[in-house]
Coordinates of C-alpha atoms and ligand atoms in Angstrom, one line a residue:
M121 CA 20.4 11.5 27.8
N122 CA 20.1 8.4 26.3
I123 CA 16.7 6.5 25.6
E124 CA 17.3 3.8 27.9
T125 CA 17.7 6.2 30.9
I126 CA 14.7 8.4 29.8
A127 CA 12.8 5.0 29.9
V128 CA 14.2 4.3 33.6
H129 CA 13.6 7.6 35.0
A130 CA 11.5 9.6 33.6
G131 CA 8.1 11.0 35.4
E132 CA 9.7 8.9 38.2
R133 CA 7.7 10.3 41.5
P134 CA 9.4 8.0 44.7
D135 CA 7.5 8.4 48.0
R136 CA 10.6 11.1 49.4
N137 CA 8.4 10.4 53.2
A138 CA 9.5 6.6 53.1
G139 CA 12.5 7.1 50.8
S140 CA 11.0 4.7 48.1
V141 CA 13.0 3.5 44.9
I142 CA 9.5 3.0 43.1
D143 CA 6.8 5.2 42.8
P144 CA 3.6 4.4 45.5
I145 CA 0.3 4.2 43.7
Y146 CA -2.0 6.8 44.5
L147 CA -5.6 5.3 44.9
S148 CA -6.7 8.5 46.5
T149 CA -10.0 9.7 44.5
T150 CA -9.8 13.1 45.9
F151 CA -6.9 15.3 47.3
E152 CA -6.7 18.0 50.2
R153 CA -7.3 21.6 49.8
D154 CA -5.5 24.5 51.6
A155 CA -7.5 26.5 54.0
D156 CA -7.1 29.3 51.7
G157 CA -8.9 27.0 48.9
D158 CA -5.8 26.1 46.8
Y159 CA -4.5 22.7 45.8
P160 CA -0.9 22.6 47.2
H161 CA 0.1 19.5 45.5
G162 CA -1.9 20.4 42.0
Y163 CA -4.1 17.6 42.4
M164 CA -7.8 17.9 43.1
Y165 CA -9.9 14.6 42.0
S166 CA -8.3 11.7 40.1
R167 CA -10.7 11.9 37.2
N168 CA -9.0 15.5 36.5
G169 CA -5.6 14.2 37.5
N170 CA -3.3 12.0 39.4
P171 CA 0.3 10.9 40.3
N172 CA 0.4 8.1 38.7
R173 CA -1.0 9.1 35.9
D174 CA 1.5 12.3 35.3
A175 CA 4.2 10.0 35.5
L176 CA 3.2 7.8 32.5
E177 CA 2.3 11.2 30.6
E178 CA 5.5 12.4 31.6
C179 CA 7.5 9.5 30.7
L180 CA 5.9 8.9 27.0
S181 CA 6.0 12.3 26.3
A182 CA 9.6 12.4 26.9
L183 CA 10.2 9.2 25.1
E184 CA 8.5 10.2 21.9
G185 CA 10.2 13.8 22.3
G186 CA 6.9 15.5 22.7
A187 CA 5.8 18.3 25.2
A188 CA 2.9 16.5 26.7
A189 CA 0.9 13.6 26.8
V190 CA -2.6 12.8 27.6
A191 CA -3.4 8.9 28.9
F192 CA -6.5 7.2 28.4
A193 CA -8.4 3.7 29.6
S194 CA -7.6 2.2 26.0
G195 CA -5.8 2.7 22.7
M196 CA -9.6 3.1 21.3
A197 CA -10.5 5.3 24.1
A198 CA -6.8 7.6 22.8
I199 CA -8.1 7.7 19.0
A200 CA -11.8 8.7 20.2
G201 CA -9.7 11.3 22.1
I202 CA -7.9 12.7 19.1
F203 CA -11.2 12.0 16.7
G204 CA -13.2 14.2 19.6
M205 CA -11.2 17.6 18.3
L206 CA -13.1 17.1 14.9
S207 CA -16.1 19.5 14.1
P208 CA -18.9 18.7 11.8
G209 CA -17.6 19.0 8.3
D210 CA -14.2 18.1 9.0
H211 CA -12.7 15.6 6.4
V212 CA -10.0 12.7 7.4
I213 CA -7.8 10.8 5.5
A214 CA -7.1 7.2 6.7
P215 CA -5.2 4.0 5.6
I216 CA -7.7 1.2 4.1
D217 CA -5.5 -1.5 6.7
S218 CA -5.9 0.7 9.8
Y219 CA -6.5 -0.8 13.0
Y220 CA -10.1 -1.9 12.5
L221 CA -11.2 -0.5 14.9
T222 CA -9.9 2.7 14.0
G223 CA -11.8 2.4 10.3
V224 CA -15.2 1.2 12.0
L225 CA -14.9 4.5 14.4
L226 CA -14.4 6.7 11.3
R227 CA -17.3 5.3 9.4
D228 CA -19.7 5.4 12.5
M229 CA -18.6 9.3 12.7
G230 CA -20.4 9.9 9.1
S231 CA -23.3 10.4 11.5
W232 CA -22.0 13.5 13.2
G233 CA -21.1 15.2 9.7
I234 CA -17.4 13.6 9.9
E235 CA -16.1 12.4 6.6
A236 CA -13.4 10.1 5.7
T237 CA -11.9 8.6 3.0
F238 CA -9.4 5.5 2.8
V239 CA -6.3 5.3 1.4
D240 CA -3.6 2.7 0.0
M241 CA -1.0 4.6 2.4
T242 CA 2.3 3.3 0.9
R243 CA 1.4 5.2 -1.9
P244 CA 1.8 8.8 -1.2
A245 CA 0.2 9.8 -4.4
D246 CA -3.0 8.6 -3.2
V247 CA -3.2 10.4 -0.1
E248 CA -2.4 13.7 -2.3
A249 CA -5.3 12.9 -4.5
A250 CA -7.7 12.5 -1.5
I251 CA -7.0 16.1 0.1
R252 CA -10.1 18.2 -0.4
P253 CA -10.6 21.8 1.4
G254 CA -12.0 20.1 4.6
T255 CA -9.1 17.8 5.1
R256 CA -8.5 18.5 9.0
L257 CA -6.6 15.1 9.9
V258 CA -4.3 12.3 8.3
W259 CA -4.1 9.0 9.9
V260 CA -0.8 7.4 9.5
E261 CA -0.3 3.7 10.8
T262 CA 3.0 1.8 10.3
P263 CA 4.1 -0.8 10.0
T264 CA 0.7 -1.5 9.6
N265 CA -1.4 -4.8 10.6
P266 CA -1.5 -7.4 9.8
L267 CA 0.9 -7.4 6.3
L268 CA 3.5 -5.0 8.0
R269 CA 3.4 -2.2 5.2
I270 CA 5.5 0.5 5.6
V271 CA 4.0 4.2 5.2
D272 CA 6.7 7.0 4.8
I273 CA 5.8 9.1 7.9
A274 CA 7.4 12.0 6.8
G275 CA 6.3 11.9 3.3
V276 CA 2.7 11.8 4.3
A277 CA 3.4 14.2 7.1
A278 CA 4.5 16.7 4.7
I279 CA 1.5 16.2 2.1
A280 CA -1.1 16.7 5.3
H281 CA 0.8 19.8 6.2
A282 CA 0.7 21.4 2.6
A283 CA -3.3 20.7 2.9
G284 CA -3.4 22.8 6.1
A285 CA -4.2 19.3 7.8
I286 CA -2.6 17.6 10.7
C287 CA -0.8 14.2 10.9
A288 CA -1.5 11.7 13.8
C289 CA 0.5 8.5 14.0
D290 CA -0.3 5.0 15.5
N291 CA 2.9 4.4 16.6
T292 CA 1.6 1.1 18.3
F293 CA 3.6 -1.2 16.4
A294 CA 6.7 0.3 16.4
T295 CA 7.0 1.9 20.0
P296 CA 9.3 5.0 20.2
I297 CA 12.2 3.1 20.8
L298 CA 12.3 1.8 17.1
Q299 CA 10.2 5.0 15.3
R300 CA 9.8 8.6 16.6
P301 CA 7.0 10.0 14.3
L302 CA 7.1 13.7 15.9
E303 CA 10.6 14.0 14.5
L304 CA 10.0 13.0 11.3
G305 CA 7.0 15.7 11.3
A306 CA 3.4 14.1 12.6
D307 CA 1.9 16.4 15.3
L308 CA 0.4 13.9 17.3
V309 CA 1.5 10.1 18.2
M310 CA -0.7 7.7 19.5
H311 CA -0.6 3.9 21.4
A312 CA -2.2 1.2 22.7
T313 CA -0.2 0.9 25.9
T314 CA -1.9 -2.6 26.3
K315 CA 0.7 -3.8 23.7
Y316 CA 4.4 -3.0 23.7
L317 CA 4.6 -0.4 26.3
G318 CA 2.8 -2.2 29.0
G319 CA 4.3 -5.5 27.2
H320 CA 3.6 -8.4 29.6
S321 CA -0.5 -8.3 28.1
D322 CA -1.7 -7.9 31.6
V323 CA -3.0 -4.2 31.2
V324 CA -5.1 -2.0 28.7
G325 CA -4.6 1.5 28.0
G326 CA -3.8 4.3 25.4
I327 CA -2.0 7.4 25.3
V328 CA -1.7 10.4 23.0
V329 CA 1.6 12.6 22.5
A330 CA 1.7 15.9 20.9
R331 CA 4.4 17.5 19.8
E332 CA 3.1 20.9 21.2
R333 CA 0.9 22.3 24.0
G334 CA -1.7 24.2 22.0
D335 CA -5.2 24.1 21.4
M336 CA -5.1 20.2 20.1
F337 CA -3.4 19.3 23.0
D338 CA -6.2 21.3 25.1
A339 CA -8.9 19.6 23.1
I340 CA -7.8 16.4 23.8
R341 CA -6.9 16.8 27.8
R342 CA -10.7 17.9 28.1
T343 CA -12.1 14.9 26.1
Q344 CA -10.1 13.1 28.8
I345 CA -11.4 14.8 31.4
R346 CA -15.0 15.3 30.5
G347 CA -15.5 12.0 28.5
G348 CA -13.9 10.2 31.6
A349 CA -12.4 7.3 29.9
V350 CA -9.4 7.8 32.1
P351 CA -6.9 4.6 33.2
S352 CA -7.1 3.9 36.9
P353 CA -3.9 4.5 39.1
F354 CA -2.9 0.6 39.2
D355 CA -3.1 0.8 35.1
C356 CA -0.6 3.9 34.8
W357 CA 1.8 2.1 37.5
L358 CA 1.7 -1.0 35.5
A359 CA 2.1 0.6 32.2
L360 CA 4.7 2.5 33.3
R361 CA 6.6 -0.5 35.2
G362 CA 6.1 -2.1 31.7
I363 CA 8.0 1.3 29.7
R364 CA 10.9 0.9 32.5
T365 CA 12.4 -2.0 30.0
L366 CA 10.9 -1.2 26.8
P367 CA 14.0 -0.4 24.9
Y368 CA 15.9 -3.5 26.2
R369 CA 12.5 -5.6 25.2
M370 CA 12.0 -3.7 21.8
R371 CA 15.7 -5.0 21.3
G372 CA 14.9 -8.7 22.0
H373 CA 11.6 -8.6 20.1
S374 CA 13.4 -7.4 17.0
E375 CA 16.2 -9.9 17.1
N376 CA 13.8 -12.9 18.0
A377 CA 11.6 -11.8 15.0
A378 CA 14.5 -11.4 12.4
A379 CA 15.5 -15.0 13.1
V380 CA 12.3 -16.3 12.9
A381 CA 11.5 -14.2 9.8
D382 CA 14.7 -15.9 8.3
F383 CA 13.9 -19.3 9.2
L384 CA 10.2 -18.9 7.4
T385 CA 11.6 -17.7 4.4
R386 CA 13.9 -20.5 4.0
H387 CA 10.9 -23.2 4.9
A388 CA 9.2 -25.0 1.8
D389 CA 5.8 -25.1 3.1
V390 CA 6.0 -21.3 3.4
E391 CA 4.5 -19.1 0.4
R392 CA 5.5 -15.7 1.3
V393 CA 7.1 -14.2 4.6
H394 CA 6.1 -10.2 5.7
Y395 CA 8.7 -8.6 7.6
P396 CA 10.0 -5.2 6.8
G397 CA 13.6 -6.3 8.5
L398 CA 13.7 -8.7 5.2
R399 CA 15.8 -6.8 2.0
D400 CA 12.9 -8.1 -0.8
H401 CA 10.1 -6.7 1.7
P402 CA 8.7 -3.5 -0.6
G403 CA 8.8 -1.4 2.2
H404 CA 12.1 -2.4 3.5
E405 CA 13.9 0.9 2.4
I406 CA 11.7 3.4 4.1
A407 CA 11.8 1.4 7.1
A408 CA 15.6 1.1 7.4
R409 CA 15.0 5.0 7.1
Q410 CA 12.5 5.6 9.4
M411 CA 13.1 2.7 12.1
K412 CA 15.9 1.9 14.0
M413 CA 15.1 -1.9 14.3
F414 CA 12.1 -3.8 12.4
G415 CA 9.7 -4.7 15.7
G416 CA 8.6 -8.0 16.9
M417 CA 5.4 -8.6 14.6
V418 CA 5.8 -11.2 11.4
S419 CA 3.2 -12.3 9.4
F420 CA 3.6 -15.4 6.8
Q421 CA 1.2 -17.7 4.4
T422 CA 1.8 -21.1 4.5
T423 CA 0.9 -23.2 1.2
G424 CA -2.5 -25.5 1.2
G425 CA -4.6 -22.4 2.3
A426 CA -6.7 -21.9 5.0
A427 CA -6.9 -25.1 6.3
R428 CA -3.4 -25.7 6.4
A429 CA -2.9 -22.1 7.9
V430 CA -5.5 -23.3 10.7
E431 CA -3.5 -26.6 11.5
V432 CA -0.3 -25.0 12.0
A433 CA -1.5 -22.8 14.2
A434 CA -3.2 -25.7 16.0
R435 CA -0.4 -27.6 16.1
T436 CA 2.2 -25.4 17.8
T437 CA 2.5 -25.6 21.6
L438 CA 5.0 -22.6 22.8
F439 CA 2.9 -19.9 20.9
T440 CA -0.4 -19.3 22.4
R441 CA -3.7 -18.8 19.9
A442 CA -4.4 -15.6 21.0
T443 CA -4.7 -12.0 19.6
S444 CA -3.3 -8.9 20.8
L445 CA 0.5 -8.4 20.6
G446 CA 3.4 -7.0 22.3
G447 CA 3.9 -9.1 25.4
V448 CA 6.4 -11.3 26.6
H449 CA 4.5 -14.5 25.6
S450 CA 4.8 -15.6 21.7
L451 CA 1.3 -15.3 20.0
I452 CA 0.0 -17.0 16.9
E453 CA -3.2 -15.8 15.1
H454 CA -5.2 -17.0 12.0
R455 CA -6.2 -13.4 11.2
A456 CA -9.1 -13.6 8.4
S457 CA -10.8 -15.6 10.9
I458 CA -10.8 -13.2 13.6
E459 CA -11.6 -10.1 11.0
G460 CA -14.6 -12.4 9.8
P461 CA -16.2 -12.1 6.2
G462 CA -15.7 -8.6 5.2
S463 CA -11.4 -9.3 5.9
S464 CA -9.2 -9.0 2.9
T465 CA -6.6 -10.7 4.9
P466 CA -5.4 -14.0 2.8
N467 CA -6.8 -16.5 4.1
N468 CA -3.7 -18.6 4.8
L469 CA -2.0 -15.9 6.6
L470 CA -0.7 -16.5 10.1
R471 CA 0.2 -13.3 12.5
L472 CA 2.8 -13.8 14.9
S473 CA 3.8 -11.5 18.1
I474 CA 6.9 -12.7 18.7
G475 CA 7.5 -12.6 22.3
L476 CA 10.8 -13.1 24.3
E477 CA 11.6 -16.6 24.5
H478 CA 14.7 -17.8 23.2
P479 CA 14.3 -17.5 19.4
D480 CA 15.5 -21.2 18.8
D481 CA 12.8 -22.6 20.9
L482 CA 10.3 -20.4 18.7
I483 CA 11.7 -21.8 15.6
A484 CA 11.9 -25.2 16.7
D485 CA 7.9 -25.2 17.7
L486 CA 7.4 -23.7 14.0
G487 CA 9.4 -26.6 12.7
R488 CA 7.1 -28.8 14.5
A489 CA 4.0 -27.4 13.9
L490 CA 4.7 -27.1 9.5
G491 CA 5.8 -30.7 9.9
Ligands
PLP558 C1 -4.6 -2.5 20.1 C2 -4.4 -1.9 19.0 C3 -5.3 -0.7 19.0 C4 -6.4 -0.4 20.4 O1 -5.9 -0.3 21.4 P1 -7.2 -0.9 22.8 O2 -6.2 -0.9 23.9 O3 -7.4 -2.8 22.5 O4 -8.0 -0.3 22.7 C5 -4.9 0.6 18.3 N1 -4.2 0.2 17.2 C6 -3.1 -0.5 17.0 C7 -2.4 -0.6 16.1 C8 -3.4 -1.5 17.9 O5 -2.4 -2.8 18.0

C-alpha cells in the first residue's frame, strides 16, 4: 500500500462494540485477568502496554518500514532509551551539530564509562577516522539543526556496519514521508513525535523504530517499561491523530518552505539561505537522492548582524517567535540567543519552521519584517 494509506489506517483499533470509526482512548491503568490468570486481550497494566500506545507504535513502525517500535514520553526519553542499551566501555560517534540535548546527554554519560566522539558527519572520512575497537553506536541526524546540513545516511551506516557498530538516525526533521533511514541501512530510527508527527504543537512525545525484533529492540522495550518514561494514552492518541495527515502536511510544509527559501535568496538584505532544496546547497545532491522532498525548515542570515536578525524576528506578525518546529503555525527563532554563550550558530541566523499558512502570506510577512 502507498504511504498515505498506511498513515491513515496502520494500527487502527476502532471499538467494535460501538461501531466507532476512530479509536477510543483507553484510560484504564489496569486490565482484567481470566479466571485461570491469563490476560485475554494481552494487556495487564498501562505502563507495560496500552492499546493507544500499541496503535501508535504499529503505525510508525509501518511508516518507517521497521519490525516494531517503542514509544516514549518525549523525544529525549526515546534517545535515552537507545543510549540505555550501551555498556561501560562502549564508544559512540555523534555529529558535532546533533540536537543540543543529545550532545549534552552523551557527554553526561562519560561518568558511566561511555565515551563519545563528535565529528562533522557531512565528511564520511571523519566518521571513519573516529572509529575505535569499542565503537558500538554511530548516531546520525539529517537535515541538521539549524544549518540544515545533509548527512549521507547510507554512507555512514556502511562505515558503522563495517566496524561492527549499529547506526541510529534521528529522523525528526525529515519524517518517514521524506526519508526512510531503515531502507538506507540504519538499524534504529528515532523521532520526537513532538514535532512533525504530532504536527499541531500540542503533544510532547518520542518513539524508536527498530529494523528487527532482536536483543536491541528488547533492551529498548525494557527501558521503556522499567524506566517508565511512557506517553499517556491521550498523548499516543493525539500523536497518532497527527500522523494520519502527515503525508499531506509534509507536502505542504515542503512546498511552502521551497517558496519562502526562493524568496529569501532573492532578497537584498539576506546574506545566505540554508535550505537543502536549493541547488547551491552543499548537501543538495545527497538530499535529492535520499529525500523525497526537502522539508519545512529554512534558516537564513540577514545583513546587519545579530541586531538586525533580532529586529526582523521582532517585526513578523504571522510568524510566532518561539522554539520547536513541525506544527501548522509558522515559527521564527533567533537560534544563537536560544543556544547561549557556547553556541557556534552564526549570530545573524534566523530559523524558520514553515507552517501550513499560504506561502504568499508568509512571504509578505517576511518581506515587511525585512523592510
Ligand atoms: C525536539 C527534538 C528532539 C527532542 O525531543 P523532545 O520531545 O523535545 O524531548 C530530538 N531531536 C530533534 C531533532 C528534535 O528536533
